[in-house]
XYZ file of C-alpha atoms in Angstrom:
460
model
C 1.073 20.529 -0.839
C 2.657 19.743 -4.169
C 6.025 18.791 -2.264
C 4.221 16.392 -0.383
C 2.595 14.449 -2.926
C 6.131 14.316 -5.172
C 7.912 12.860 -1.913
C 5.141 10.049 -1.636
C 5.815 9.410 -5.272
C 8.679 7.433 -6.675
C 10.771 6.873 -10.367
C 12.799 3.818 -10.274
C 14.149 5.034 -13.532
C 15.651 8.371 -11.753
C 17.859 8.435 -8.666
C 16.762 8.486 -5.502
C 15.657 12.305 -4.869
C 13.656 12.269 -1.185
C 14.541 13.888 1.858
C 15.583 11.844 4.631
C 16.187 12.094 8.138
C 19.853 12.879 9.598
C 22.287 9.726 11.289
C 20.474 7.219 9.074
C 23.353 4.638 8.773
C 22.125 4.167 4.901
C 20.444 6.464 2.702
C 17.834 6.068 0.321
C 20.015 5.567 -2.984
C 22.307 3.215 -1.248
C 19.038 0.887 -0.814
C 18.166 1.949 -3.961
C 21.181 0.476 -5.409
C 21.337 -3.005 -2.744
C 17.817 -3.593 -4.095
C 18.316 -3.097 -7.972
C 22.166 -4.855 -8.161
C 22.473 -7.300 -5.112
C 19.583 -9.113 -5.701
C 18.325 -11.778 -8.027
C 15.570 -9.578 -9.514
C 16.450 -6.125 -8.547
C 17.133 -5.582 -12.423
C 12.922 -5.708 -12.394
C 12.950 -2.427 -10.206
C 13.563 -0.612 -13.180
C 13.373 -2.395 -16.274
C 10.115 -4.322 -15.795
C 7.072 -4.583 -18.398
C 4.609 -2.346 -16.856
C 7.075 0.722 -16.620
C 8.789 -0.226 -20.017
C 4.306 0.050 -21.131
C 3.986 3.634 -19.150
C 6.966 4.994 -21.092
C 6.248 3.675 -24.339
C 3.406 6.134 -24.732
C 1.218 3.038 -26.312
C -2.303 2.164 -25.404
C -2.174 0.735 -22.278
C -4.045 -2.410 -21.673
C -5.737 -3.355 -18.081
C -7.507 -5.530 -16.212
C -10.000 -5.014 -13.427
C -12.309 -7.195 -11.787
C -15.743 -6.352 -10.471
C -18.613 -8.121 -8.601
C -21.144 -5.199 -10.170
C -20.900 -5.317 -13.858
C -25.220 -4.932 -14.105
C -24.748 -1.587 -12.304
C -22.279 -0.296 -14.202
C -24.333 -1.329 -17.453
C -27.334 0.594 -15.688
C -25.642 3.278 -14.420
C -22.798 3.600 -17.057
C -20.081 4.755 -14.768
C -17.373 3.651 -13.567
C -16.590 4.759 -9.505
C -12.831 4.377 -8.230
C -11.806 2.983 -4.754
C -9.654 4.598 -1.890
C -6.790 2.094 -0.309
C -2.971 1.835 -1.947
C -4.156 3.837 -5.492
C -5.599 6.633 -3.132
C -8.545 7.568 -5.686
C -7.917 5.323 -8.693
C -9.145 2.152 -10.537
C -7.485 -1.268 -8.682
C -6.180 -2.913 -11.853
C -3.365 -5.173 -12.935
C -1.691 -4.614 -16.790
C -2.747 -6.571 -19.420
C 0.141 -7.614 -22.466
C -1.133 -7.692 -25.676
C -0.029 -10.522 -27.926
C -1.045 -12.452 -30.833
C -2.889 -14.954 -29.107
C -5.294 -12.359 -26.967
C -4.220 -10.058 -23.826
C -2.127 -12.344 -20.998
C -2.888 -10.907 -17.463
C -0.149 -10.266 -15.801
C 0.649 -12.935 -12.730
C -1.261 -10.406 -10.325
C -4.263 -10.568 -12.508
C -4.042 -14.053 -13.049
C -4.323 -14.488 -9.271
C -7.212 -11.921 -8.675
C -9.316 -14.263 -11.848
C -8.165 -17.457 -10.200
C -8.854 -16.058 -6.358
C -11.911 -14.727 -7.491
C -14.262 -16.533 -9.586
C -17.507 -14.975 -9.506
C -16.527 -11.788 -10.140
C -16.835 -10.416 -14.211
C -13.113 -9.405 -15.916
C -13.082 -6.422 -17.178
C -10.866 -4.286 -20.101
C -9.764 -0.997 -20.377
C -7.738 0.415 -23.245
C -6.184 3.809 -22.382
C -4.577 5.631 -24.691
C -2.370 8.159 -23.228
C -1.218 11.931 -24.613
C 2.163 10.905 -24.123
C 4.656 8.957 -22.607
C 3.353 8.212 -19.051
C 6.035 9.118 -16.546
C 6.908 6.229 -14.506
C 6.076 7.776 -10.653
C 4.268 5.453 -8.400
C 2.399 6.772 -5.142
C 3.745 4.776 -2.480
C 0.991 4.669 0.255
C 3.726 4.242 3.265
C 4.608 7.750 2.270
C 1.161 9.448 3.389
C 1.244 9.998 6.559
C 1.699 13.853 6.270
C -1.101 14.411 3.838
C -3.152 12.208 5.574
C -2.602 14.511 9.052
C -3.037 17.705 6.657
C -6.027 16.836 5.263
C -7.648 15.633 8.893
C -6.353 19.012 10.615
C -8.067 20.994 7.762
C -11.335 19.279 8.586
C -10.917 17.881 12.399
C -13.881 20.573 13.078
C -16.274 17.566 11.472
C -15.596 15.732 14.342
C -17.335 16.834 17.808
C -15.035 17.495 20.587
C -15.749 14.251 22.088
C -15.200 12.378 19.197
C -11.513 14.151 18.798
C -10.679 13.498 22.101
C -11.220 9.664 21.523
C -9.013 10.040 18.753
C -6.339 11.756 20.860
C -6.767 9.061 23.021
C -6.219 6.319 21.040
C -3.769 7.306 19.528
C -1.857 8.302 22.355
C -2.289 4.529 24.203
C -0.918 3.456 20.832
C 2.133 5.441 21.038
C 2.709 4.534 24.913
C 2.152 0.605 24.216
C 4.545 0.452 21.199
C 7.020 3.474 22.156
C 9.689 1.469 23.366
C 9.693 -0.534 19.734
C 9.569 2.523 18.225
C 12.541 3.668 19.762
C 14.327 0.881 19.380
C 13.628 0.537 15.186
C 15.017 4.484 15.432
C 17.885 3.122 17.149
C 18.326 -0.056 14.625
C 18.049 3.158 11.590
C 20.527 4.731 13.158
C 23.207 1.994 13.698
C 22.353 0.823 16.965
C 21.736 -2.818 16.028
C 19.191 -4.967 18.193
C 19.766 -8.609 17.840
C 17.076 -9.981 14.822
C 15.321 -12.537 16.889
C 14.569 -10.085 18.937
C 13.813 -7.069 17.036
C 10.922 -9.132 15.308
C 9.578 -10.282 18.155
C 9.410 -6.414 19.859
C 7.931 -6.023 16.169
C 4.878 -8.589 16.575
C 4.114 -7.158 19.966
C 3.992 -3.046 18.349
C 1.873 -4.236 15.829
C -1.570 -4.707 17.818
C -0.584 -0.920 19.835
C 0.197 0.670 15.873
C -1.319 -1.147 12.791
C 0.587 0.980 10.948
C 4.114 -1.283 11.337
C 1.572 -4.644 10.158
C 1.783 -2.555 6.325
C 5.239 -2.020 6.600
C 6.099 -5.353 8.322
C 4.357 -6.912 5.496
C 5.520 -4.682 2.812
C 9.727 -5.898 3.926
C 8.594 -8.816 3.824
C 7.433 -8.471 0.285
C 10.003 -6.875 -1.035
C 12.586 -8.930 0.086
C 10.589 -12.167 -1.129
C 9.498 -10.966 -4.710
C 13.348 -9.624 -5.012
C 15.148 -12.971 -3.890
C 13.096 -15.440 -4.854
C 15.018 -18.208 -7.489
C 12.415 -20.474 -7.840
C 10.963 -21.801 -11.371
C 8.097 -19.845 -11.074
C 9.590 -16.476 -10.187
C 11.930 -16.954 -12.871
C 9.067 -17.424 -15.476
C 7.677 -14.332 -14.561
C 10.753 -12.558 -14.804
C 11.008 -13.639 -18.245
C 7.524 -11.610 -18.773
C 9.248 -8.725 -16.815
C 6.960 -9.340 -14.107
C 7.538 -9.574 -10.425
C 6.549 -12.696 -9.026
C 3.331 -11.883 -6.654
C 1.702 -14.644 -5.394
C 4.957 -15.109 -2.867
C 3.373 -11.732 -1.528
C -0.396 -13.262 -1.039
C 1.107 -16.832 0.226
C 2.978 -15.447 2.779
C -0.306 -13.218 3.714
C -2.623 -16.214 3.812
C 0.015 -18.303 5.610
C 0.715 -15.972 8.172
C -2.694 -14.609 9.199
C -6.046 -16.984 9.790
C -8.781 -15.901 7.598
C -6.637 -13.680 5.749
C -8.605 -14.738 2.406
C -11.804 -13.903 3.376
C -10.409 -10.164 5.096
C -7.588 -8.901 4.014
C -6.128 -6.644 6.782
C -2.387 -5.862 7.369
C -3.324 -4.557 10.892
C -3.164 -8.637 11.467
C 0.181 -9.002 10.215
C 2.354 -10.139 12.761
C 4.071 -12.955 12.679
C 7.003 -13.238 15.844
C 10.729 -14.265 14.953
C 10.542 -17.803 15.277
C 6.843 -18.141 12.671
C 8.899 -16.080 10.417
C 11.796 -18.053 10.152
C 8.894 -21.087 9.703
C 6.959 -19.289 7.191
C 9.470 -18.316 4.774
C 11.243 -22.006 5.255
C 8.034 -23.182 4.083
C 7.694 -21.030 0.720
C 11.496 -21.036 -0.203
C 13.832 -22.560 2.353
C 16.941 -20.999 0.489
C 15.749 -17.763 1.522
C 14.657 -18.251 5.199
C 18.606 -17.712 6.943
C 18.561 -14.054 6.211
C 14.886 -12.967 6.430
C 15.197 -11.542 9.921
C 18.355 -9.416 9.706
C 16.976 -7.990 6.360
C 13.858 -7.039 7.866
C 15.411 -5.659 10.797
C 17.293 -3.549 8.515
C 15.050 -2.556 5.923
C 11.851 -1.879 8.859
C 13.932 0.077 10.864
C 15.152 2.548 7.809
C 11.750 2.689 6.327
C 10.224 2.940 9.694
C 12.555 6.349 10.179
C 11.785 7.460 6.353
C 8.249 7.069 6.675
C 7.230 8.053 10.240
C 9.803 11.457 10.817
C 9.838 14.624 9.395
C 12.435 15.073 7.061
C 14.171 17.571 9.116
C 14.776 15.183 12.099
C 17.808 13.295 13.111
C 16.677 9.676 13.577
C 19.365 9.200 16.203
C 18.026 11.962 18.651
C 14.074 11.268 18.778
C 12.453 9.288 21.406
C 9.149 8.698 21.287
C 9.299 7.253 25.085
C 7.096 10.285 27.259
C 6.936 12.719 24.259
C 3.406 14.338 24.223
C 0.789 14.188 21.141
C 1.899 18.043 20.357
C 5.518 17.239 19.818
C 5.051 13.994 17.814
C 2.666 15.725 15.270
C 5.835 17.997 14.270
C 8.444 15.405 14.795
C 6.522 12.591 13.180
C 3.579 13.537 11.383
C 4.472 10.738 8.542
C 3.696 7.702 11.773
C 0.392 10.567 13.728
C -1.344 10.739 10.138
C -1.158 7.064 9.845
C -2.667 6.588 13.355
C -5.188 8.787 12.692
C -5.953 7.677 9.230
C -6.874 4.175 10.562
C -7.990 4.814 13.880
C -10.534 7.547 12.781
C -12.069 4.922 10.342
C -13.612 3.493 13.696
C -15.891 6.151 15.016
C -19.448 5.990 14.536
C -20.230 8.338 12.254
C -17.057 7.664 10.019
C -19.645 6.320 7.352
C -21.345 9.949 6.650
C -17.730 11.532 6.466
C -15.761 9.077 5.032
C -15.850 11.258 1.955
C -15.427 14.159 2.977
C -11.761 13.270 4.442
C -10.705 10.580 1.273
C -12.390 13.127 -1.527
C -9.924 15.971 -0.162
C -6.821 13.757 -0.674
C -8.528 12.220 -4.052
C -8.901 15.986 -5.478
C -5.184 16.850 -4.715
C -3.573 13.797 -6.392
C -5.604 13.630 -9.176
C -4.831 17.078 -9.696
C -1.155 15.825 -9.201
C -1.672 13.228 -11.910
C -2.990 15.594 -14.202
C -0.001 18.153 -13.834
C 2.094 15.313 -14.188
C 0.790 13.522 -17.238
C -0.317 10.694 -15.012
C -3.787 8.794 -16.333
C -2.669 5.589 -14.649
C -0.775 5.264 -11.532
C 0.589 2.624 -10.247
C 1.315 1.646 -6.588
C 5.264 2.864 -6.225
C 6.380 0.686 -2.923
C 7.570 -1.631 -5.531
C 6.695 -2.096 -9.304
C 4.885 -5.022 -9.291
C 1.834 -4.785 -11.402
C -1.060 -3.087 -8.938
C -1.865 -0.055 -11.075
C -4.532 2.054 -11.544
C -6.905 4.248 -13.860
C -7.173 8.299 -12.956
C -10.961 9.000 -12.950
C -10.249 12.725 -14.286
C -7.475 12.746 -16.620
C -8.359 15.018 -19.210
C -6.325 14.303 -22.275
C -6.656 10.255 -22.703
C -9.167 8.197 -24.332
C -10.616 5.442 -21.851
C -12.631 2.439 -23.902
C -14.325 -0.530 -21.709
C -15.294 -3.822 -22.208
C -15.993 -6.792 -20.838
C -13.937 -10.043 -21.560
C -13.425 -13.838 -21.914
C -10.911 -16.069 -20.453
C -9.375 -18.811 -23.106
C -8.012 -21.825 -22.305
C -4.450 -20.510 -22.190
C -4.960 -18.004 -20.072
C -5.868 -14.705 -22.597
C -8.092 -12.414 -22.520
C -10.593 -11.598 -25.588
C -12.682 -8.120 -25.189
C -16.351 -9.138 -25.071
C -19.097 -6.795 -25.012
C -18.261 -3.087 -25.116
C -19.570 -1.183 -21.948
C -20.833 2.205 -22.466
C -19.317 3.722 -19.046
C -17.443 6.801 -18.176
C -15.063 7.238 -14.888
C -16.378 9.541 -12.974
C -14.657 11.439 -9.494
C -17.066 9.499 -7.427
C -15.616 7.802 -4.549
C -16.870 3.517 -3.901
C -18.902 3.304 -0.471
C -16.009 2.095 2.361
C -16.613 -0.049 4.884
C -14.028 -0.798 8.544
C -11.976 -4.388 8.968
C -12.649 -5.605 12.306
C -10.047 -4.563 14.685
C -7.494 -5.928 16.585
C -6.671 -4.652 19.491
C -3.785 -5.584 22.574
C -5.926 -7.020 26.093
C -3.643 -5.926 28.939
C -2.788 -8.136 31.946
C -5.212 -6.622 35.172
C -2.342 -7.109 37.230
C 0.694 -5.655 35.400
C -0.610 -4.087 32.097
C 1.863 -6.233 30.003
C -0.021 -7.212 26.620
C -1.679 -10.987 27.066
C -3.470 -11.064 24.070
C -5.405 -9.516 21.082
C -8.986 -9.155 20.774
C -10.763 -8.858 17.705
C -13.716 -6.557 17.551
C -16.731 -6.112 14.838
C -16.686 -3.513 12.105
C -18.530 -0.711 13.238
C -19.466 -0.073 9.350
C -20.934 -2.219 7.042
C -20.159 -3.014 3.839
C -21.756 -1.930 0.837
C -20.543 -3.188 -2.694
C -19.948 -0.359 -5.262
C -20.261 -1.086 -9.159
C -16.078 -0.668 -9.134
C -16.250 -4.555 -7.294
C -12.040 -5.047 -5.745
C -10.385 -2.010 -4.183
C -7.057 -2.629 -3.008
């Protein structure tokens, strides 16, 4: 159990330490290093602002914003959210200067994107030196198929056999895809154009690749970008996020009023379109980088660490086989298929408590009070609800006209391990062709659960 939360966490101060599949054509620390030295901003990976903060062993300052500051007041606590933070406080770090606390730029969009909601402040003051390990969500997929095997037996029969079968249609509507990014991991390289658009089609069969489509995309933006703007973050030690929700808004109608990655994909030649539109400098090699990077993460991420990437097939395999040869890619499936069933609302917490308990208890061994989200350092951190040995003050806060933050009124609030109420994206789901069964179309359908505010306001 421990093992599996340290591999979903990473150190961009320490070498690359993960398992890995066998015949990947490039390993973890060779990314590691492509990232950090062959890129504009890679020197960010590891010497940014918010990790230079952690390690300091200072108070750390943070922002979080929250539609429910009069329940808080009543109820005075504070309730964490599930999504990228797994059972932490969405926040983005705050830099204290002379002039007041300057958001960083991914708090500065969440204050300008969100108006009516109330800023909040937290100083924590940390034990120690924080160590620098972020959780990188892409990396659950195990513990998210542990934790629903140790309580499947909440589910009726029927309602595991619909699970069974969706996933299963997944895997047979994107298996040739997935075969092919194995392939692509393994130095069998599909032309770009083409990979991308095999990419767009998976996504609708397995949401799962819309995260990591999105996520590449991200990476390779916030990493290469030159513009003005990127560079004046850098100065701050910041990586430059609003590329990240441009290209989300841009790429996906509605995107701003739902944000859902199971929507994210964009085919080869929208791509090339979308990214000549934000930086054209950067739009010539955005295909073959993702076709790279997807298909090595995809293999990272989805197989068992004892698997050679150049031998599986996911083409015919049954449900049995995949759960030991890919458990990271089945416990993703699951994870957002079973958020769908009816009766999802009464056990939501009983499934996203179990993993809460075990990383908190990871934080906590590890001298963690605020994790961060480890795909990529770039400001979306978090506060641990149970961390015994820091001191957690709250207020709330004023916006000046340059752009600081002055504490307010101090809230009398504690964090407690209380999960926020959850609530299902609508859908999207691949129509199929009467005649053939080739994919025509998508079709959106409702949420099945509603949503229901909690007095922690943004989750990630």
């Amino acid at each position: 159990m421990r093992d599996e939360w340290e591999h979903a966490h990473t150190d961009y101060t320490m070498p690359a330490r993960r398992r890995i599949p066998a015949s990947l054509t490039e390993s973890e620390s060779d990314w590691r290093r492509h990232l950090e030295y062959s890129t504009p901003n890679g020197w960010l990976i590891r010497h940014n602002a918010m990790t230079e903060a952690l390690v300091s062993g200072n108070p750390m300052y943070l922002l979080h914003t929250t539609k429910d500051i009069d329940a808080i007041r009543a109820s005075g606590e504070v309730h964490v959210s599930t999504g990228c933070l797994v059972g932490a406080l969405y926040c983005s770090p705050l830099a204290r200067q002379r002039g007041g606390l300057r958001p960083h730029n991914l708090g500065a969009y969440l204050m300008q994107t969100k108006p009516s909601t109330t800023p909040m402040v937290f100083e924590v003051t940390p034990d120690a030196p924080i160590p620098p390990k972020g959780i990188d969500y892409l990396h659950l997929g195990a513990i998210h198929l542990r934790i629903f095997d140790r309580y499947q037996n909440f589910l009726t029969p029927a309602e595991n056999d619909q699970l069974d079968r969706a996933v299963l249609t997944g895997l047979r509507g994107a298996a040739a895809f997935l075969d092919v990014a194995l392939r692509n991991a393994a130095d069998h390289a599909t032309p770009a154009p083409e990979f991308i658009d095999r990419l767009s089609d998976a996504v609708a069969y397995v949401p799962f690749l819309g995260y990591l489509y999105f996520e590449v995309l991200s990476e390779y933006l916030m990493l290469h970008s030159a513009t003005s703007e990127t560079k004046s973050y850098a100065q701050e030690g910041e990586l430059n996020n609003w590329l990240c929700k441009r290209l989300a808004f841009a790429a996906v109608d509605g995107m701003g009023q739902l944000f859902d990655l199971a929507r994210f994909a964009p085919r080869n030649d929208r791509l090339v379109q979308l990214i000549e539109g934000m930086e054209p400098a950067l739009s010539s090699g955005v295909t073959e980088y993702v076709r790279r990077r997807l298909s090595h993460l995809f293999a990272r991420t989805a197989l068992h660490p004892s698997q050679d990437a150049g031998a599986v097939t996911f083409w015919g395999a049954d449900l049995r086989t995949l759960r030991k040869v890919a458990p990271g890619l089945i416990g993703q499936m699951i994870f957002r298929e079973m958020r769908y069933l009816p009766r999802y609302q009464q056990l939501y917490h009983c499934f996203e408590k179990a993993k809460a308990l075990e990383v908190w208890n990871y934080w906590n061994s590890e001298g963690i009070p605020t994790p961060f989200n480890g795909i990529l350092p770039k400001g979306e951190i978090g506060v641990n609800p149970v961390y015994p040995r820091s001191k957690v003050r709250v207020w709330t806060s004023e916006l000046d006209s340059k752009g600081c933050l002055h504490p307010d009124e101090k809230i009398k609030a504690v964090f407690t391990p209380h999960l926020a109420s959850w609530w299902a994206p609508p859908r999207q789901r691949a129509t199929q062709n009467p005649t053939d069964g080739s994919r025509v179309g998508l079709a959106l359908e409702a949420p099945i659960l509603t949503q229901r505010l909690s007095a922690n306001g943004v989750s990630s």
